[in-house]
Coordinates of C-alpha atoms in Angstrom, one line a residue:
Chain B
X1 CA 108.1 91.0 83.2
X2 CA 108.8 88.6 80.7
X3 CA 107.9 88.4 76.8
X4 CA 105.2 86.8 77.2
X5 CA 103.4 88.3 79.7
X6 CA 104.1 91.5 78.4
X7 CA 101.9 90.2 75.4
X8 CA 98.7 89.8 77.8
X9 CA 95.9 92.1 78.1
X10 CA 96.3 94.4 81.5
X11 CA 94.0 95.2 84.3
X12 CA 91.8 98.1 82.6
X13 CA 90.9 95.5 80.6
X14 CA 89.9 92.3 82.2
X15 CA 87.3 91.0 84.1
X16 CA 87.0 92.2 87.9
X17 CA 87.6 89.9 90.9
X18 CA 89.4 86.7 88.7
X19 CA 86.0 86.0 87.1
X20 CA 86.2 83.8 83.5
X21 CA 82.9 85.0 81.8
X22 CA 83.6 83.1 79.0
X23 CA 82.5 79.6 79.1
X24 CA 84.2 76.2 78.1
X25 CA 87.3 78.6 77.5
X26 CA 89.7 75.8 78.6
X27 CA 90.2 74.7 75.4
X28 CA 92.2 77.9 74.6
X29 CA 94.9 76.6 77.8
X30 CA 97.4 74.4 75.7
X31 CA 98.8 71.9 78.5
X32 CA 101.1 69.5 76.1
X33 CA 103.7 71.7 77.5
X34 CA 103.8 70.1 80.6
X35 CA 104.8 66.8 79.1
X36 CA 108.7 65.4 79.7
X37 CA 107.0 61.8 78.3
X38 CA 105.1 60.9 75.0
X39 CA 102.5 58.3 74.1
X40 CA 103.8 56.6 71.2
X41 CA 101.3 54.2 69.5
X42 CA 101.9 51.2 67.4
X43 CA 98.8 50.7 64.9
X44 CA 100.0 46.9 64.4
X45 CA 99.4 46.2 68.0
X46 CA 96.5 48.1 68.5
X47 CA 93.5 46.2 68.5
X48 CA 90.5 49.1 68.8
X49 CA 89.7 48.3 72.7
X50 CA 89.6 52.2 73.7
X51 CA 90.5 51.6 77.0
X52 CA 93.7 54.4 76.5
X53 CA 90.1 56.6 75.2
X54 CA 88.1 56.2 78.2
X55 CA 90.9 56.5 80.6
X56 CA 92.9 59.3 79.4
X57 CA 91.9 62.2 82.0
X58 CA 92.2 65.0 79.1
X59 CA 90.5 63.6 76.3
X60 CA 93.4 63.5 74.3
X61 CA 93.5 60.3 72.7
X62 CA 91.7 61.1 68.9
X63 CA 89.4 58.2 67.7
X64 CA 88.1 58.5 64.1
X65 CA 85.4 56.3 62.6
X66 CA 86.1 54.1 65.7
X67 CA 89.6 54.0 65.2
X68 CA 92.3 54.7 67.4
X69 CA 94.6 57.1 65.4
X70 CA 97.2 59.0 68.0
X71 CA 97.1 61.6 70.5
X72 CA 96.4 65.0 70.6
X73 CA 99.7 66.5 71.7
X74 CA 98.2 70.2 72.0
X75 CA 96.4 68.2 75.5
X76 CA 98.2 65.5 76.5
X77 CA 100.1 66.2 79.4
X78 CA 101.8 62.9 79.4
X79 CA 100.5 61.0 82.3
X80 CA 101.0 57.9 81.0
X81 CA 97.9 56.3 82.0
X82 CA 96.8 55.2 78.2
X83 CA 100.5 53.0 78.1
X84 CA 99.7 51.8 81.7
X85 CA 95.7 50.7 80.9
X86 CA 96.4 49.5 77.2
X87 CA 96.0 45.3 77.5
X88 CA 98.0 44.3 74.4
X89 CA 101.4 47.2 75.3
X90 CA 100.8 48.8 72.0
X91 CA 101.4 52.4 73.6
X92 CA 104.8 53.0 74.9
X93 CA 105.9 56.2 76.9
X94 CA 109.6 58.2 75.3
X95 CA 110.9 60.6 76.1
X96 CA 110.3 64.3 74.8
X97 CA 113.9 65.2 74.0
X98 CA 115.2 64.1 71.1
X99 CA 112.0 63.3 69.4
X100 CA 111.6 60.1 67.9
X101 CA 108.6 60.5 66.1
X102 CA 109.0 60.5 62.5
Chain F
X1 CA 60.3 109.1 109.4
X2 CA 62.7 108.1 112.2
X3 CA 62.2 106.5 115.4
X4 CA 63.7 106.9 118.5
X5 CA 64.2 104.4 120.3
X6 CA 66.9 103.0 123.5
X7 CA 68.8 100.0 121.9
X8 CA 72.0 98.4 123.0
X9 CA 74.5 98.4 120.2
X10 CA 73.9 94.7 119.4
X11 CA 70.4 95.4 119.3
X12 CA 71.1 98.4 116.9
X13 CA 73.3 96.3 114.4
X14 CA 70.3 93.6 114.6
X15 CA 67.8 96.2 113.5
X16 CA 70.2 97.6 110.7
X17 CA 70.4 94.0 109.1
X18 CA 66.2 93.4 109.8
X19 CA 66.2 96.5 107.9
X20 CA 68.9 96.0 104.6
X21 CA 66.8 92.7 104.8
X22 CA 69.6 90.5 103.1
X23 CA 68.8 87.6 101.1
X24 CA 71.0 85.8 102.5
X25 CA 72.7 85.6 106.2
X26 CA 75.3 82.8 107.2
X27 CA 76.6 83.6 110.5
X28 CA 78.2 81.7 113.8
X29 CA 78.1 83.5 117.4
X30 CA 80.7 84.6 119.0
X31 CA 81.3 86.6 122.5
X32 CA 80.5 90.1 122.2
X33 CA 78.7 89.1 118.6
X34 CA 76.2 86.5 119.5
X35 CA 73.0 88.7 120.5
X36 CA 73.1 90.2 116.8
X37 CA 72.7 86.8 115.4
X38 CA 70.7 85.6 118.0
X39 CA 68.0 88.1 117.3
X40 CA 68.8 88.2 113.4
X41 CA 67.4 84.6 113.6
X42 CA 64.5 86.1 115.3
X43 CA 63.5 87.8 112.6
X44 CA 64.2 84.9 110.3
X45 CA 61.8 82.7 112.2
X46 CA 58.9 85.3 112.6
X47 CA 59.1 86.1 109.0
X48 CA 59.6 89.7 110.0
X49 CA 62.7 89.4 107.1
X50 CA 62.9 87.8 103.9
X51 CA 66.4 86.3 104.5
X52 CA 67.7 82.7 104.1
X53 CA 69.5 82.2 107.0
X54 CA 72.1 79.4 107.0
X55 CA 73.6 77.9 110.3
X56 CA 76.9 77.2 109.7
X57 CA 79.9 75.0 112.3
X58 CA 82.3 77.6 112.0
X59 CA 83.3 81.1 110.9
X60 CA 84.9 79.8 108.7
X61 CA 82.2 78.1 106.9
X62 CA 80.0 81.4 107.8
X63 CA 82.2 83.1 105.7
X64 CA 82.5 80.5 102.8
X65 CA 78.5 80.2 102.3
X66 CA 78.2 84.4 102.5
X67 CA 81.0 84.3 99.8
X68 CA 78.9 81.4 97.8
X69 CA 75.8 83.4 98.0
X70 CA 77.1 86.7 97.1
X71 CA 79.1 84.8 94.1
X72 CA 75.5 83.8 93.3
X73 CA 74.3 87.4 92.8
X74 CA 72.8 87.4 96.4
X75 CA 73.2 90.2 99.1
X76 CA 74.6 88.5 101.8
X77 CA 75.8 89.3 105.5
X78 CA 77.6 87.7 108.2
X79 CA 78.9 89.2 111.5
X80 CA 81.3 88.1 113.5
X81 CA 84.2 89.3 116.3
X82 CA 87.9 88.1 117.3
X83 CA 88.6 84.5 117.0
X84 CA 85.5 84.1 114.9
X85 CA 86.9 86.5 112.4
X86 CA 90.7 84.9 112.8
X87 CA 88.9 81.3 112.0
X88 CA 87.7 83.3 108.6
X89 CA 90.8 84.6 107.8
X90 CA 91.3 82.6 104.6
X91 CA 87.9 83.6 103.1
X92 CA 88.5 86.9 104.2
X93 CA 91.1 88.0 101.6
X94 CA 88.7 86.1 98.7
X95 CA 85.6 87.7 99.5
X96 CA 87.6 90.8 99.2
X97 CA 89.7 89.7 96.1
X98 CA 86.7 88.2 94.2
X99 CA 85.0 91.4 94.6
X100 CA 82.0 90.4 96.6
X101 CA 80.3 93.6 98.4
X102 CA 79.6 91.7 101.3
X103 CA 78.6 94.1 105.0
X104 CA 79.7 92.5 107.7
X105 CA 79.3 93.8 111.4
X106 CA 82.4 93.0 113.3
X107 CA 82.4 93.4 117.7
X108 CA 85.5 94.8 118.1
X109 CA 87.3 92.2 121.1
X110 CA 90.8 91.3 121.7
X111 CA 92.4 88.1 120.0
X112 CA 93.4 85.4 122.4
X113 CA 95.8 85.2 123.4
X114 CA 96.4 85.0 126.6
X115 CA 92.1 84.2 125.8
X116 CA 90.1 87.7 126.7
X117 CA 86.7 88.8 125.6
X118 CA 86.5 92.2 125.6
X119 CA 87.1 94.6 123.5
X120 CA 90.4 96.1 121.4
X121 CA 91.0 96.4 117.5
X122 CA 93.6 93.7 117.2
X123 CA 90.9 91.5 115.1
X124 CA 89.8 94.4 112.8
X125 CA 93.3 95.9 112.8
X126 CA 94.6 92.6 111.5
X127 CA 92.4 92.5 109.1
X128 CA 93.3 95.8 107.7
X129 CA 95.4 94.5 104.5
X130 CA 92.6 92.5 103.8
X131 CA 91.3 94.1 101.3
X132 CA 88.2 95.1 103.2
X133 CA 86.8 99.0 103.7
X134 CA 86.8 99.2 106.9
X135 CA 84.6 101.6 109.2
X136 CA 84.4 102.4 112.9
X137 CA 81.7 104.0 115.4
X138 CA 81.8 106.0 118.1
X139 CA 78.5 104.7 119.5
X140 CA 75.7 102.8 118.6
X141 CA 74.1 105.7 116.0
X142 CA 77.1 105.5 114.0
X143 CA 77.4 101.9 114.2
X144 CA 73.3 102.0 113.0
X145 CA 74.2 104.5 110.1
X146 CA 77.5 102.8 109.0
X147 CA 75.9 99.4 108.5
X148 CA 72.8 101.0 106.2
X149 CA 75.3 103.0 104.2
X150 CA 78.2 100.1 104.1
X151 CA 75.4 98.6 102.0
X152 CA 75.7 101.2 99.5
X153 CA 79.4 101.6 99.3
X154 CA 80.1 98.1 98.6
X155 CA 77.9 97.7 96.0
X156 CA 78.7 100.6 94.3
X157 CA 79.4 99.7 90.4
X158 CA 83.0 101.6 90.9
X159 CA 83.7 99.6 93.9
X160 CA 82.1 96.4 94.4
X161 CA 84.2 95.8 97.9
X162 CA 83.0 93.8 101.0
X163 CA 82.8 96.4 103.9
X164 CA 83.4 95.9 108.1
X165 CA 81.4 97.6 110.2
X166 CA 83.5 97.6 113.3
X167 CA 81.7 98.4 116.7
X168 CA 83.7 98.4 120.2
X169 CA 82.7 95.0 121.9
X170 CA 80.8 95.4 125.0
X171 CA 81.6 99.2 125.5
X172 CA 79.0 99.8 122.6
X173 CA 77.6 96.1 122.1
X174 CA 75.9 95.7 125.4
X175 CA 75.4 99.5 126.2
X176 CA 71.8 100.8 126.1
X177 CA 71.9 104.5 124.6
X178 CA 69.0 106.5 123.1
X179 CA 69.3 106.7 118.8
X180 CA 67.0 107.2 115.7
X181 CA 66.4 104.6 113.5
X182 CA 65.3 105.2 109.9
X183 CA 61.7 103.9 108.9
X184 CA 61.8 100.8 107.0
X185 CA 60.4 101.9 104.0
X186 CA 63.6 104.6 104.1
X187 CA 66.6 101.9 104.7
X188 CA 64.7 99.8 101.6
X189 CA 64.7 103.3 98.9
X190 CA 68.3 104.1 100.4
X191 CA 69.6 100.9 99.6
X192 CA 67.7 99.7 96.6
X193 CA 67.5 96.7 94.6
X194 CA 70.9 94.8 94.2
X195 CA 71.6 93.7 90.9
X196 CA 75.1 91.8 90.3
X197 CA 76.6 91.7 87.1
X198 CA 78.2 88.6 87.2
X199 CA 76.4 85.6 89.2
X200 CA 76.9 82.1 89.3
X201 CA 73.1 81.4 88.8
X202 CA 72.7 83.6 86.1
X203 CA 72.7 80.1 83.5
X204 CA 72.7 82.3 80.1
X205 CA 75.6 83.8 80.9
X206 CA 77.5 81.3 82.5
X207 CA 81.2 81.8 84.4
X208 CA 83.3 80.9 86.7
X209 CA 84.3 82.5 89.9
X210 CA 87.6 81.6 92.1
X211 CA 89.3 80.0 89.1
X212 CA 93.8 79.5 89.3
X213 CA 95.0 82.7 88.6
X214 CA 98.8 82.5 88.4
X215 CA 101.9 84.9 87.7
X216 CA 100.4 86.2 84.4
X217 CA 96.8 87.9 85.7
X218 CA 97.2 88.0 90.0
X219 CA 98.9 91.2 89.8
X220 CA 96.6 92.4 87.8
X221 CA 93.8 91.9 89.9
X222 CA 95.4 92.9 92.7
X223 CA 96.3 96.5 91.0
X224 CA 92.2 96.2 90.2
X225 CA 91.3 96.1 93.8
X226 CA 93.7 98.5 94.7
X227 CA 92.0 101.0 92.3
X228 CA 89.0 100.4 93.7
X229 CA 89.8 101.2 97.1
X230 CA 90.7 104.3 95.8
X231 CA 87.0 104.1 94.1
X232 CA 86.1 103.8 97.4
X233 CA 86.8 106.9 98.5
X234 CA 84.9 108.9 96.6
X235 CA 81.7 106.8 96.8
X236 CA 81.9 106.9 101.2
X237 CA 81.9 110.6 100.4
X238 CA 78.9 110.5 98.0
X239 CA 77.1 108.2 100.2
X240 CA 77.8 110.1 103.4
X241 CA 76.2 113.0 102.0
X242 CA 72.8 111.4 101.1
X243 CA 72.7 109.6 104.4
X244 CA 73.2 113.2 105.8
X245 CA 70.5 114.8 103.9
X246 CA 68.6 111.8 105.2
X247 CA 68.9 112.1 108.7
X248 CA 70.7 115.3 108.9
X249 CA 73.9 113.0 110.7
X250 CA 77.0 111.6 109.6
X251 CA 80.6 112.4 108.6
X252 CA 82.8 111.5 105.3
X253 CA 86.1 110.4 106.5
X254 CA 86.1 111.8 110.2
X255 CA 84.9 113.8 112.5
X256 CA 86.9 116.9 113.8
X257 CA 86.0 118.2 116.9
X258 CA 87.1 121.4 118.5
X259 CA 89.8 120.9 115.7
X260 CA 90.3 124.1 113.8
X261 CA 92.0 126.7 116.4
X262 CA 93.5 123.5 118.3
X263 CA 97.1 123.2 119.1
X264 CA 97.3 119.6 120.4
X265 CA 94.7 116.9 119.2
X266 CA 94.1 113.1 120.0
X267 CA 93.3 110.9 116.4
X268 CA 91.2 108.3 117.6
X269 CA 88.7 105.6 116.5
X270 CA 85.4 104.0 118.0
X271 CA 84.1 104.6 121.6
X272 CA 87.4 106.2 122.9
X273 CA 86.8 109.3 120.4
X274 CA 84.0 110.1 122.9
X275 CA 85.4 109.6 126.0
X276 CA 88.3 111.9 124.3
X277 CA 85.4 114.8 123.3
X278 CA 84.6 114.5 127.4
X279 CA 88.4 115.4 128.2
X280 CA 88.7 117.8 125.3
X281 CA 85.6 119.9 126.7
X282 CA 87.3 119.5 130.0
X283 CA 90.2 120.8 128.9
X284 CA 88.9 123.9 126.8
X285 CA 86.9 125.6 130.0
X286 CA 90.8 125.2 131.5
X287 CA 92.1 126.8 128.1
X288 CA 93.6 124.4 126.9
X289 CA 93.1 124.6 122.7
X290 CA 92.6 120.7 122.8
X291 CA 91.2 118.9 120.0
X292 CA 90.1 115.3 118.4
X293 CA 90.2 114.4 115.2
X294 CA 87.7 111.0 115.2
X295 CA 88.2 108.2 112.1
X296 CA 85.7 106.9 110.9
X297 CA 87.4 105.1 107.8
X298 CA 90.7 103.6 108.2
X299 CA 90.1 101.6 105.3
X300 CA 91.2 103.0 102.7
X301 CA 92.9 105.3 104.6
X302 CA 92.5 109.0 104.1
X303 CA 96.1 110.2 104.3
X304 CA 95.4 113.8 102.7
X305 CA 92.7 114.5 104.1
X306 CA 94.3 113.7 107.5
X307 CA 97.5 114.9 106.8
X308 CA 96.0 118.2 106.0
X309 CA 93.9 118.5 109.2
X310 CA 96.6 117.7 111.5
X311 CA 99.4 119.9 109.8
X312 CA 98.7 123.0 111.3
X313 CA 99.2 121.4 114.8
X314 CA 101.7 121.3 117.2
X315 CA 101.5 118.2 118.8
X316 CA 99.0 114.8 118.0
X317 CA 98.7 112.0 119.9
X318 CA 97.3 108.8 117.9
X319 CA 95.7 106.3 119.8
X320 CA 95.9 102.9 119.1
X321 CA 93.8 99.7 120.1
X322 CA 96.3 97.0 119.2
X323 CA 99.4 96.6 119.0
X324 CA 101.9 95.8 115.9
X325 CA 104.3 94.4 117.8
X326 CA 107.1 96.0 115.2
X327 CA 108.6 98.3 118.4
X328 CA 107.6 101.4 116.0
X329 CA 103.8 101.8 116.5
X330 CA 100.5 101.3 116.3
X331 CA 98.4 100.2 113.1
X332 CA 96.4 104.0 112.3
X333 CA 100.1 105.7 113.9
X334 CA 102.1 104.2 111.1
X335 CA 99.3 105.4 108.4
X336 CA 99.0 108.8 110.2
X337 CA 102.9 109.5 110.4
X338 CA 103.1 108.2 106.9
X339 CA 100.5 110.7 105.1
X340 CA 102.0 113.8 107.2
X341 CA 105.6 113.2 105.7
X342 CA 104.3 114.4 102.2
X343 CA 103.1 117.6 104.3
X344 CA 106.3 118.8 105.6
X345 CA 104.6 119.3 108.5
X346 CA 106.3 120.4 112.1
X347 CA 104.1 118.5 113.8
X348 CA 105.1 116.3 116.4
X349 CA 103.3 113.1 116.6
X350 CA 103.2 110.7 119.2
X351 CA 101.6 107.3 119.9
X352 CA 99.8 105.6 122.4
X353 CA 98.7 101.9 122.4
X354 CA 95.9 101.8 125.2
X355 CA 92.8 99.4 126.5
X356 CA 94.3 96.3 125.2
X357 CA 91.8 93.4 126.4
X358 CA 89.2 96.0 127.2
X359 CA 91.5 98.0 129.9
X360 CA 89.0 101.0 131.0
X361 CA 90.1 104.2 129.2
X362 CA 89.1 107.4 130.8
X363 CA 88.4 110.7 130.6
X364 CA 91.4 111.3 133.5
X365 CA 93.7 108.7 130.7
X366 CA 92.9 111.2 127.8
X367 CA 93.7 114.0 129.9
X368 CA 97.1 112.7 130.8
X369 CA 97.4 112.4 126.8
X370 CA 97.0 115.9 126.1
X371 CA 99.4 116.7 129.3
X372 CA 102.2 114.9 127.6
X373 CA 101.4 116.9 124.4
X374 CA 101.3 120.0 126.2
X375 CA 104.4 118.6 127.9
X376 CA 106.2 118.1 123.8
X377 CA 105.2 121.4 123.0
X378 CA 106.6 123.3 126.2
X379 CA 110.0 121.6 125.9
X380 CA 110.3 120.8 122.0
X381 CA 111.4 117.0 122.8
X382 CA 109.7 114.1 122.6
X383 CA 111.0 111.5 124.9
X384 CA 109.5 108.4 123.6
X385 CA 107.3 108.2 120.6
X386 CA 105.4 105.0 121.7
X387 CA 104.0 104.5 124.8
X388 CA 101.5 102.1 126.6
X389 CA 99.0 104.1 128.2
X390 CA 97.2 102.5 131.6
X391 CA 100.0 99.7 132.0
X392 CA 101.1 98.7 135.4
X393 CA 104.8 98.5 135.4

């Protein structure tokens, strides 16, 4: 068994049959692991359209006071379909390894 | 208050599920199975039964809408028998491994192929690492009683298991024999109310059921189920005993007949255990110490118990209804050989794989059985541990 696993609750302990009894618990299941690409934005380019915020499929583009301000890497699993649907290029896919991102 | 009454098995199995009075029933016919739903559907349509009864295309959806209704808190049934239950095969294992105590009444008949529709326990007996309790009949009675009590065992808080009911296709199915059936009123304060815990409909507490459950919680589960099998066994025992003081019938894990002074027995399951109890009594006014020891629950499979009555033997013979095709065995001859090697026990054991496609078994075949034992115990040797009994060569 590995580390982490080891770390998980065994089966005295959790619910029968597979069930999830908690609701809207898929918050706690951190999928920007997943992610060999990363959404890089460039605020000079952006021009506020929110296309990469209605498209992205995990609601991990962050918009404050109707801003587009970056992604939220906990989420994003690096799709790429913000980069793909933004009109004016001002998202750009790189690589995960080496970071770029200052 | 009982009622005695001449039913065929099918008939029997109808009146069991008029009786449990599910709330819901999805269910497809199927050769020897079809006159159980055909008169379930009966009683749907003269209000005789409060059930919402779902036609379905396939078994495979039959099973897939019982599993959605029992995930829904409902106490749902289906039946089904060979290819019918092959076509469920996939919804078989979740019913089981979402933990849905779903009864379902299965007409025991050969899997094509070459295509046959009579009976043998190849469908059940494939089903057998399912993750299902499984339980056999001898006759229609125990087919009857098995169905009201499955009800009970699979609910049960420690268990919460789906359960077969497994009844020999035609041989029992289509046979008209004289049984009691409980009074309504007794099958409804036998079973009680079903409660689940968990439901889908249940919108304060919402959940989900069948979510992806990967390398870091599946083996957990599956050590949950395992331990509730073993749950299982305790609770058929418990509920056996009620049913008895009920109706004054009824076994636990089996049946032993003319066991305790015997020397050589036949372990068998369903219809053939009585067709065995013919040849045993035929045998004993010859003075022969013949016995049978009958299973009536293979799953989970009593191995101690077992083991313990068949130690003191000197020759068994388990029968078997379908083949493995390892070369080694049977299904219940692996399990059986298996629990008596904690024993120690001298016992020779033997097995036959017979009636295959519903080949006649009778009382003359069983009494060839027991010569062969009588045969091992004379000479010590055993010259082939698996044969194919009633074969032309």
């Amino acid at each position: 068994m590995s580390k982490k696993d080891k770390q998980k609750p065994g089966w005295k302990s959790i619910p029968e049959g597979g069930l999830i009894l908690e609701a809207g618990n898929a918050i706690k299941y951190k999928t920007g692991g997943w992610r060999t690409h990363r959404p890089e934005l460039d605020m000079d380019k952006c021009i506020n359209c929110h296309f990469c915020w209605i498209y992205c499929p995990d609601s991990a583009v962050v918009s404050e006071k109707k801003e587009v301000t970056g992604f939220d890497h906990d989420y994003c699993k690096g799709c790429g379909i913000c980069a793909h649907e933004c009109p004016v290029d001002a998202i750009t896919m790189v690589k995960e390894e080496p970071s770029t991102e200052k | 208050m009982s009622n005695q009454v001449a039913l065929t098995g099918n008939e029997a199995m109808a009146q069991a599920m008029k009786q449990i009075n599910p709330d819901v029933v999805a269910a497809y016919p199927i050769t020897p199975q079809t006159e159980v739903v055909q008169m379930f559907s009966q009683f749907v349509a003269d209000g005789a039964v409060d059930t919402e009864f779902v036609t379905v295309e396939s078994e495979h959806s039959a099973m897939s809408a019982t599993v959605g209704a029992a995930a829904g808190g409902a106490r749902a049934m289906t039946a089904t028998a060979a290819n019918g239950l092959a076509l469920m095969w996939e919804i078989v294992y979740i019913a089981a491994s979402t933990r849905l105590p779903i009864v379902m009444p299965v007409v025991n008949r050969a899997l094509s192929g070459p295509i046959n529709i009579h009976c043998d326990h190849s469908d059940a007996m494939g089903a057998r690492d399912s993750g299902w309790i499984q339980l056999y009949a001898e006759n229609a009675q125990e087919a009857y009683d098995n169905a009201i009590q499955a009800v009970r065992i699979g609910e049960h808080e420690d268990v919460r298991l789906p359960v077969m009911v497994n009844m020999d296709g035609f041989i029992i199915s289509h046979a008209v024999e004289n049984l009691e059936l409980l009074a309504d009123e007794d099958v409804k304060e036998f079973i009680g109310e079903y409660t689940a815990e968990h439901t889908l409909l249940d919108t304060e507490n919402p959940i989900a059921v069948g979510p992806l459950d990967l390398q870091d919680y599946y083996f957990e589960h599956k050590v949950q189920q395992a331990e509730a099998m073993e749950n299982a066994q305790k609770v058929v025992v418990e509920v056996a005993k009620e049913y008895k003081n009920l109706t004054g019938r009824g076994f636990e894990y089996f049946e032993e007949y003319k066991l305790e002074d015997a020397e050589i027995a036949i372990l068998a399951l369903a219809s053939t255990a009585g067709t065995a109890k013919a040849a045993v009594d035929k045998l004993r006014e010859e003075g022969v110490k013949a016995g049978l020891l009958k299973l009536r629950m293979f799953r989970p499979f009593p191995a101690k118990e077992v083991a313990k009555a068949l130690s003191g033997l000197k020759a068994v013979a388990v029968m078997d209804r379908a083949d493995t095709f390892s070369t080694i065995g049977g299904p219940v001859f692996a399990d059986v050989r298996s629990a008596l090697y904690d024993v120690k026990s001298d016992v020779e054991v033997v097995n036959y794989i017979y009636g295959l496609g519903g080949r006649d078994t009778t009382v003359e075949d069983l009494e060839f059985v027991y010569n062969d034992l009588q045969g091992i115990v004379n000479s010590g040797e055993v010259n082939k541990r698996v044969k194919y009994l009633g074969v032309r060569e």
